Coordinates of C-alpha atoms in Angstrom, one line a residue:
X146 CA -6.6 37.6 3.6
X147 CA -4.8 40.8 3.6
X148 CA -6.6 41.9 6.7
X149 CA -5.5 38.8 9.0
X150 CA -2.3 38.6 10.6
X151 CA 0.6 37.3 8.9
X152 CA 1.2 34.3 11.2
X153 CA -2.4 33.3 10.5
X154 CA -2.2 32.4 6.7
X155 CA 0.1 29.6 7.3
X156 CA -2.2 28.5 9.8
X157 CA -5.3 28.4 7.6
X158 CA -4.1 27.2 4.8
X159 CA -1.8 24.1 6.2
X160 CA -5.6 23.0 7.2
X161 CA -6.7 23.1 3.3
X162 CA -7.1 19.5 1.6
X163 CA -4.6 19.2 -1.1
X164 CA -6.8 20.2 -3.9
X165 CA -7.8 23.1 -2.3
X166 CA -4.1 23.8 -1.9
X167 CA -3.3 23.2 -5.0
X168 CA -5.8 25.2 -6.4
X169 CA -4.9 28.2 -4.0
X170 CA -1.5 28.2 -5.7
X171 CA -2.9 30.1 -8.3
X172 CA -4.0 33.1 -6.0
X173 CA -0.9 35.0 -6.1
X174 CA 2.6 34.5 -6.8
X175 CA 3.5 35.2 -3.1
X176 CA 1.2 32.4 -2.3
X177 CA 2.2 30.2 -5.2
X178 CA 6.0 30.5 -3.3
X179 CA 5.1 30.3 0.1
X180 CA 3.0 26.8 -0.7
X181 CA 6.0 25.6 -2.7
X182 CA 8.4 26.2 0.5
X183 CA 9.8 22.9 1.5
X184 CA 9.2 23.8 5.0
X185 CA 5.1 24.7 4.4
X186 CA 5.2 21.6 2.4
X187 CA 6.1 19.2 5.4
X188 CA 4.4 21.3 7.8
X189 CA 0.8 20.3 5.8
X190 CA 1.6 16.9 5.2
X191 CA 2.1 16.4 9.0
X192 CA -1.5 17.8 9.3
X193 CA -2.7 15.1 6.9
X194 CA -1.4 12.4 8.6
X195 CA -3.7 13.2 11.8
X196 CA -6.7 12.9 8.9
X197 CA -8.5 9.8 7.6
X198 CA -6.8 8.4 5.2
X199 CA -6.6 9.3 1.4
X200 CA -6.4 7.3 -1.5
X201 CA -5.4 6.2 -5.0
X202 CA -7.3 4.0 -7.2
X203 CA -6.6 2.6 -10.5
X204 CA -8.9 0.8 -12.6
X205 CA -8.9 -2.4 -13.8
X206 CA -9.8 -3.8 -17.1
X207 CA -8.8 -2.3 -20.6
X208 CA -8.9 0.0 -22.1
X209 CA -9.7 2.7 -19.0
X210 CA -6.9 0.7 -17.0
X211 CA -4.2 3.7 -17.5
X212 CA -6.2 6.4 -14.9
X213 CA -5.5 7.3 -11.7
X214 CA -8.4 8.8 -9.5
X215 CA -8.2 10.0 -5.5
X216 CA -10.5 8.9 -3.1
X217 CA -11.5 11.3 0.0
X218 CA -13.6 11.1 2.7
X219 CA -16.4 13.3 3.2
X220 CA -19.7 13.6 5.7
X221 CA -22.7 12.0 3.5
X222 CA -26.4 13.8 4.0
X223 CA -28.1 10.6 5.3
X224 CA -25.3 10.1 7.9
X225 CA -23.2 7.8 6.0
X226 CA -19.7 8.2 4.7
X227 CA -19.0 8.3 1.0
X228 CA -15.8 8.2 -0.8
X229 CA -15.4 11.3 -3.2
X230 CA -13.9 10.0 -6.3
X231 CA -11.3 12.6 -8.4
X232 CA -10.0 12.2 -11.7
X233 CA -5.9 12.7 -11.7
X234 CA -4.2 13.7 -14.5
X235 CA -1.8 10.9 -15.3
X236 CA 1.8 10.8 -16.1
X237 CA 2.7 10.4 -20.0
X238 CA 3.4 6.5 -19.6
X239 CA 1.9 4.0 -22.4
X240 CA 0.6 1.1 -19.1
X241 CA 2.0 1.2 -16.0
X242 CA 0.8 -0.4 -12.6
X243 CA -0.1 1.2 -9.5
X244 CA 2.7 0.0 -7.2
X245 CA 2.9 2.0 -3.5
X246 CA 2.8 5.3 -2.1
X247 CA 4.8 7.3 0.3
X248 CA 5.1 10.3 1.1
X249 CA 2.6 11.9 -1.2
X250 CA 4.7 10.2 -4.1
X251 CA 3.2 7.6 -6.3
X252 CA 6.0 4.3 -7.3
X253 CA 4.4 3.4 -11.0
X254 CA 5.8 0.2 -12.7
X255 CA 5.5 0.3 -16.0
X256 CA 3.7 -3.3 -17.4
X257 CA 5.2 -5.3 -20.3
X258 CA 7.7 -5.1 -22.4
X259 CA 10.0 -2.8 -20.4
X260 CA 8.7 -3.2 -16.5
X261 CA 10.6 0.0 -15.8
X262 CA 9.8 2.2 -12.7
X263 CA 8.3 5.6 -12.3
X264 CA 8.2 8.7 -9.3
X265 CA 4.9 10.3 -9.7
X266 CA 2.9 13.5 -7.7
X267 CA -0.3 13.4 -8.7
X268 CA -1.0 16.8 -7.8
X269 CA 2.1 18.3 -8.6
X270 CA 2.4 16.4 -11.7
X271 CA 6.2 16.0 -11.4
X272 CA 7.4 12.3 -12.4
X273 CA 10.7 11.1 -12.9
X274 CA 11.5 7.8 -15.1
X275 CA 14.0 5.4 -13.0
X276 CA 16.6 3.4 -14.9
X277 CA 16.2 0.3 -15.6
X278 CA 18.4 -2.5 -13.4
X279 CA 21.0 -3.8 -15.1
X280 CA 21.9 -8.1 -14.5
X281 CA 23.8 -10.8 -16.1
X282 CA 20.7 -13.0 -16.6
X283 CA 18.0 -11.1 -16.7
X284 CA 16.2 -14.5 -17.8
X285 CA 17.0 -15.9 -14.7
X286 CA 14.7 -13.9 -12.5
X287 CA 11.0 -14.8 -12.5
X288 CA 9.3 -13.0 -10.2
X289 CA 9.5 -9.8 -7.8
X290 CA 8.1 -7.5 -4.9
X291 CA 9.0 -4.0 -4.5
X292 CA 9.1 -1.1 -1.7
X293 CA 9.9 2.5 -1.7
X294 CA 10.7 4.4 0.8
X295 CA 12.3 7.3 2.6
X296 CA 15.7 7.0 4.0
X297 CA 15.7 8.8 7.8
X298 CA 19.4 9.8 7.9
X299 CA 19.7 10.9 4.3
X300 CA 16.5 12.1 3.6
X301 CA 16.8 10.3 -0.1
X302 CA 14.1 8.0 -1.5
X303 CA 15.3 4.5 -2.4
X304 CA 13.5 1.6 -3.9
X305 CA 14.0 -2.1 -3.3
X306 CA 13.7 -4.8 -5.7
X307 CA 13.9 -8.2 -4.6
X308 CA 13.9 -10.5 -7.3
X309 CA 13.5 -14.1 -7.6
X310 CA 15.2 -17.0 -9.7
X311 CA 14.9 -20.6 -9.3
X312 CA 11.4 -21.0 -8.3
X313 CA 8.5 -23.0 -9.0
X314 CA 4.7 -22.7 -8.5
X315 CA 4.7 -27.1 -8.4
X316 CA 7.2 -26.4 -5.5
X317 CA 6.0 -23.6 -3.5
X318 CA 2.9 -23.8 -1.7
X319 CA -0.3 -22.3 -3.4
X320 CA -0.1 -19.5 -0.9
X321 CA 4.1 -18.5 -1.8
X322 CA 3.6 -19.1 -5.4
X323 CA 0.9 -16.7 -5.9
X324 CA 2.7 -14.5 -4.8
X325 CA 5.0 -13.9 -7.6
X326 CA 4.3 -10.9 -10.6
X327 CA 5.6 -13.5 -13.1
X328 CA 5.4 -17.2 -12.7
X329 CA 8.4 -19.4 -13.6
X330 CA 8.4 -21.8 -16.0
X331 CA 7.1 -25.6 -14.6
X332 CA 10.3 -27.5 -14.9
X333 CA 11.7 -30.1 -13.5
X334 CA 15.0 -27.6 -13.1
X335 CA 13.5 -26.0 -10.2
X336 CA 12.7 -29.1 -8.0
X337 CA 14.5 -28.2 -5.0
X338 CA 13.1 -26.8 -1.5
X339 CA 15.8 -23.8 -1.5
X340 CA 14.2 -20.2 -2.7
X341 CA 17.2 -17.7 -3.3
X342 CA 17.1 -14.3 -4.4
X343 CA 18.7 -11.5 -5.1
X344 CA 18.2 -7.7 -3.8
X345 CA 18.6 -4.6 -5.9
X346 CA 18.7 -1.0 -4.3
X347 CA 18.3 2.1 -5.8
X348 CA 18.6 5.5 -4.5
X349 CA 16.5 7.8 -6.3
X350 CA 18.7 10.2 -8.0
X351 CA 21.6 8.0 -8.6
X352 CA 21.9 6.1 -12.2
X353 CA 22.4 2.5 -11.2
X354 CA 20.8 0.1 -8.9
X355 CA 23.4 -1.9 -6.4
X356 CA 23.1 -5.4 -5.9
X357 CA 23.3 -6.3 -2.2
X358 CA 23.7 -9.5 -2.8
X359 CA 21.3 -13.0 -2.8
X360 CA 19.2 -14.6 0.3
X361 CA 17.3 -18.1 1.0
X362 CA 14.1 -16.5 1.4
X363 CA 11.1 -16.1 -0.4
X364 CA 8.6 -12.7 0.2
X365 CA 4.9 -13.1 -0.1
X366 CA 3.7 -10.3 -2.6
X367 CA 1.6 -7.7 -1.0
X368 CA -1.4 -5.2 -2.6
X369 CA 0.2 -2.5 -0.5
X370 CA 3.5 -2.0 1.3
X371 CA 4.1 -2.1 4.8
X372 CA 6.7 0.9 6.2
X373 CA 6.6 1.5 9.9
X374 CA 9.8 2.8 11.3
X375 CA 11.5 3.9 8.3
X376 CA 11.4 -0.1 7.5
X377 CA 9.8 -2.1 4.5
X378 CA 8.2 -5.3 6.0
X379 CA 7.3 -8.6 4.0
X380 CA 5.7 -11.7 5.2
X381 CA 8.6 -14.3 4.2
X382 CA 9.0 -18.4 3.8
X383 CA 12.5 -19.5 4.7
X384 CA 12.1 -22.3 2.7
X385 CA 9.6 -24.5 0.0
X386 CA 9.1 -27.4 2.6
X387 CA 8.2 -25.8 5.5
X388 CA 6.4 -22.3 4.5
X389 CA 5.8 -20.8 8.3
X390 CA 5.1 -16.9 7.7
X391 CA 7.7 -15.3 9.2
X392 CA 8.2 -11.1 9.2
X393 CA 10.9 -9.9 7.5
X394 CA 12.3 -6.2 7.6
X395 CA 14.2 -4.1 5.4
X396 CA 15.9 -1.2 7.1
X397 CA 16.0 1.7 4.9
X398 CA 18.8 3.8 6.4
X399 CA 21.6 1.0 7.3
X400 CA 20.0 -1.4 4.4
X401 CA 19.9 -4.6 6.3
X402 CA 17.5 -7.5 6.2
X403 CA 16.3 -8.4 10.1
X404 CA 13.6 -10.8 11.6
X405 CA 11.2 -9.6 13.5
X406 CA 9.4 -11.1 16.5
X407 CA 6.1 -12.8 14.9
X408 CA 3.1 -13.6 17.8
X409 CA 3.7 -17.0 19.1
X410 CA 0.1 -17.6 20.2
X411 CA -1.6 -17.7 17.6
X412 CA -3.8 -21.0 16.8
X413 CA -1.8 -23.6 14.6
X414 CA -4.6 -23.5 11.9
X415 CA -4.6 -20.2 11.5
X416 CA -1.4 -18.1 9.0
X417 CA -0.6 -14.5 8.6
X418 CA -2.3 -13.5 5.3
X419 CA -1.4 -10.1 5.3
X420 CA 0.7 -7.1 7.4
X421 CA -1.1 -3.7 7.8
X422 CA -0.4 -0.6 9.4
X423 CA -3.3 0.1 12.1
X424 CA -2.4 3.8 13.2
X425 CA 1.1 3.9 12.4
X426 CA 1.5 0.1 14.2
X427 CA 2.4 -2.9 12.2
X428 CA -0.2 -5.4 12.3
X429 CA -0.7 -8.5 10.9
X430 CA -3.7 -10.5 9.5
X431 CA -5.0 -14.2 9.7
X432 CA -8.0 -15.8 8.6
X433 CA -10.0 -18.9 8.5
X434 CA -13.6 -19.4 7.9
X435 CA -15.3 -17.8 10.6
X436 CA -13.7 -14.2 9.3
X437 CA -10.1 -12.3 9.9
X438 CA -8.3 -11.6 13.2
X439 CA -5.8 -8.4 13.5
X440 CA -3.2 -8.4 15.5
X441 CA -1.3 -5.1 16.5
X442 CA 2.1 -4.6 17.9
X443 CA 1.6 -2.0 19.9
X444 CA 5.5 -1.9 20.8
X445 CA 7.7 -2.0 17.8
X446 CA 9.8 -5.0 17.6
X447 CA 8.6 -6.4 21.2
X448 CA 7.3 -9.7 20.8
X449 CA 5.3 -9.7 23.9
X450 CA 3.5 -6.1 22.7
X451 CA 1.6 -8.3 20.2
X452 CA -2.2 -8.2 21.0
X453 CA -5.0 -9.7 19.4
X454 CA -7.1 -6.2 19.2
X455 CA -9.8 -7.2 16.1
X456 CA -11.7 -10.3 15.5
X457 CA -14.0 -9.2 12.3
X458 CA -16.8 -11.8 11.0
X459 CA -17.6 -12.9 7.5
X460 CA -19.7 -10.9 5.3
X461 CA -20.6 -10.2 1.8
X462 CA -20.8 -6.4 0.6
X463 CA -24.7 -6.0 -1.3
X464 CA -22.4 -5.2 -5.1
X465 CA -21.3 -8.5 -4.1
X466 CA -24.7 -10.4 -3.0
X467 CA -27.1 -12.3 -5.6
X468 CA -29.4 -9.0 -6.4
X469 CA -32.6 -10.8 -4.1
X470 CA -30.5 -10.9 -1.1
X471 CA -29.0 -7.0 -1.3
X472 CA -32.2 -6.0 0.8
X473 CA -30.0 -6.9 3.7
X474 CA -26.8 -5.0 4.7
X475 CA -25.6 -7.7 7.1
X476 CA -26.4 -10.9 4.8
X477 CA -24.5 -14.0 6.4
X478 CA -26.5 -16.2 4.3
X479 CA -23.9 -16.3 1.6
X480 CA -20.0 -16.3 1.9
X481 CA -17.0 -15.3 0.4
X482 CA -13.6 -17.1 0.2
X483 CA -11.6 -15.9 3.2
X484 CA -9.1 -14.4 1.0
X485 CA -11.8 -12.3 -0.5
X486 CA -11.3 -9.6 1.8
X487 CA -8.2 -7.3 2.8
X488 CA -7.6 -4.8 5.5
X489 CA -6.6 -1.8 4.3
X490 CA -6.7 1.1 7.6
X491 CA -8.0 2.3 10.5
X492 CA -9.9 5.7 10.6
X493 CA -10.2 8.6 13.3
X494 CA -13.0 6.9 14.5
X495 CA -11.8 3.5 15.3
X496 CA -13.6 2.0 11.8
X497 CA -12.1 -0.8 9.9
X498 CA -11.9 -0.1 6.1
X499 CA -12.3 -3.0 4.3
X500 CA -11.4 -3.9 0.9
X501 CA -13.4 -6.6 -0.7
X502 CA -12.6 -9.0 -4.6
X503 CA -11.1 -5.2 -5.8
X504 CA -15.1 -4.1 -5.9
X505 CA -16.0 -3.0 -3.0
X506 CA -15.2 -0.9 0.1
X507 CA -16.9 -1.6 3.9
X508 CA -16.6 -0.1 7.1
X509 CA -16.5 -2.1 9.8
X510 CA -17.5 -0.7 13.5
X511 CA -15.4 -3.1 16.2
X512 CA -17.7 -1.6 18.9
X513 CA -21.1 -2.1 17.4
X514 CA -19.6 -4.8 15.4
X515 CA -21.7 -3.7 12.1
X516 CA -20.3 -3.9 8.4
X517 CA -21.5 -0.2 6.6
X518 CA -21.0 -0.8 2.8
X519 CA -19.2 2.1 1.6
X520 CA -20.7 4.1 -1.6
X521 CA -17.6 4.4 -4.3
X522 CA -18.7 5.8 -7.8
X523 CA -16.9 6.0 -11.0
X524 CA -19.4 7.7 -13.7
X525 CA -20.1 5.2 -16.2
X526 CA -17.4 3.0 -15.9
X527 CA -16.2 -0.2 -14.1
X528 CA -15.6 -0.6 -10.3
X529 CA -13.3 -3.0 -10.3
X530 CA -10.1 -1.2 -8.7
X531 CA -6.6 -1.4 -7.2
X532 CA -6.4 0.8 -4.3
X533 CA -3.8 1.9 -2.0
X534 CA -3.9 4.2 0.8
X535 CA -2.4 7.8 0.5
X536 CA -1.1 10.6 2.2
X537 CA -1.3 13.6 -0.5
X538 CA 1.4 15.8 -0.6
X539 CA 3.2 18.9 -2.7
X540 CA 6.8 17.1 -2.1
X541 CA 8.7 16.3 -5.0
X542 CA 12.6 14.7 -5.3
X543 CA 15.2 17.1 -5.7
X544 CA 17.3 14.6 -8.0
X545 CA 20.5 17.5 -8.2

């Protein structure tokens, strides 16, 4: 490396995958600082983005549910693609749950008692505890989704908590009250077709959450969060009686809550399941027996930019077939529910990756319109996994 020019180590090494960079920190010390600079640091994560995708799994199922592995893409000998599974080292929490990721940074919710939050690098290994959120009547509040994010004009991380309180799963629809982390109580109390609740905000760094106040509105509770545009997006019911799926935003700089424009032509028995992003677009999924459809906005808050750009069939990954019917990778003699299945990205090569009954993973090819069951091993232990996609980074939060 001494021999190349001094504008070419930057270069090179901005193109390493981050565990290659991280263990090329231990070269030198000069190295060690230059990787550390914040400028180097943004530099390589703009590279990543251009990659497939990353990601972070977590397994389910005592008592191996507290470990944290990373998923990468890499060319398989036969032609294939394979996920390459690492082992992270985890933060020193007793049981959390994988929440979101942005920016290279983890959000880890601790599970019961405490339900507290955590910041965590997986590759830099820095974590910071967030405090707890402070209410009148915490016993009140029955269920919650949450979003992290990066605020544009500040440059400061904040997460979002909205939090929900007199609600029932007899009077929301099965589709709304799933949704909920914690399900109410099934009391007559809560008969009523009004959903309220009530929005916490924290900005990383500072010690209290503030309240912004309460809405009528319920969100739908999503595997993965939705940012595109520096906004946090939720599917949202207005209302118990009349549950359309409407798209809610939550603007991370000016921290206000706007609508915005759903597709108007879609079929009346088909709902938004699911928002994605597809390639840095938001998207949004329906589904019905015959399989899902995607639509992309390809214009960001332009109702009339919404196209329907995927139409994917139903099938049934071979971990997921009766073992005398795994002969075939394309089986449509058997079916899975339609909510089976969940659309996690879009690769480089146009691919659909597929998620399917936290199992298994499946490309699907929209050109040659074939399913390729994707190999994912963990040695010796379960597959059954949460999974979120991931942009690895070195950032950290400078909290001072």
């Amino acid at each position: 490396m001494d021999c190349l020019p001094r504008e070419l180590v930057p270069e090179i090494l901005s193109r390493l995958p981050i565990p290659s960079l991280v263990q090329s920190k231990s070269v030198c010390r000069a190295w060690r600082i230059f990787i550390q600079d914040q400028e180097f640091v943004e530099k390589h994560f703009k590279r990543m983005i251009d990659n497939d995708p990353s990601f972070i799994l977590q397994i389910i199922g005592n008592p191996i549910q507290n470990q944290l592995y990373f998923g990468d893409f890499s060319s398989h000998p036969n032609g294939g693609k394979v996920m390459i599974i690492k082992k992270l080292t985890i933060p020193p929490l007793s049981n959390f749950h994988l929440v979101s990721s942005c920016n290279g940074l983890l959000c880890l919710r601790f599970t019961h008692p405490s339900f507290g939050l955590c910041i965590y690098n997986p590759f830099t290994r820095d974590y910071i505890e967030l405090p707890k959120i402070i209410t009148k009547n915490p016993a009140s509040h029955h269920g919650s989704v949450l979003g992290f994010g990066l605020d544009p004009t500040t440059k400061k991380y904040k997460v979002v908590e909205v939090s929900y309180k007199g609600i029932t799963c007899r009077t929301l629809p099965r589709s709304v009250a799933i949704s909920s982390m914690r399900r109410p109580p099934l009391t007559a109390a809560y008969a009523s077709s009004s959903i309220e609740s009530e929005v916490y905000i924290l900005t990383v760094g500072s010690p209290t959450w503030r309240n912004l106040g309460r809405f009528p509105f319920h969100f739908m509770w999503q595997k993965s969060q939705v940012l595109v545009h520096d906004k946090l997006h939720w599917i949202y019911y207005p209302d118990t009686i009349n549950a359309t799926d409407l798209i809610m935003s939550f603007d991370l700089a000016n921290e206000q809550f706007n609508e915005v424009p759903r597709p108007d032509f879609i079929s009346s028995d088909r709902r938004f399941r699911e928002l994605v992003v597809l390639r840095g677009c938001l998207s949004a999924v329906s589904s019905d027996n015959e399989g899902l459809e995607i639509w992309v906005m390809k214009e960001y808050d332009v109702r009339q930019s919404w196209i329907k750009e995927f139409s994917i069939g139903t099938y049934v990954p071979r971990i997921l077939q009766p073992n005398d019917q795994c002969e075939s990778s394309n089986n449509s003699r058997f079916y899975l529910p339609k909510r089976s299945s969940r659309v996690l990205c879009q690769l480089r090569s146009g691919g659909i990756l597929l998620e399917y009954r936290n199992k298994a993973l499946v490309i699907y090819d929209p050109h040659c319109r074939i399913f390729h069951d994707l190999q994912v091993t963990f040695a010796g232990i379960s597959t059954y996994f949460r999974i979120v996609v991931h942009v690895a980074s070195l950032n950290w939060i400078e909290t001072t």
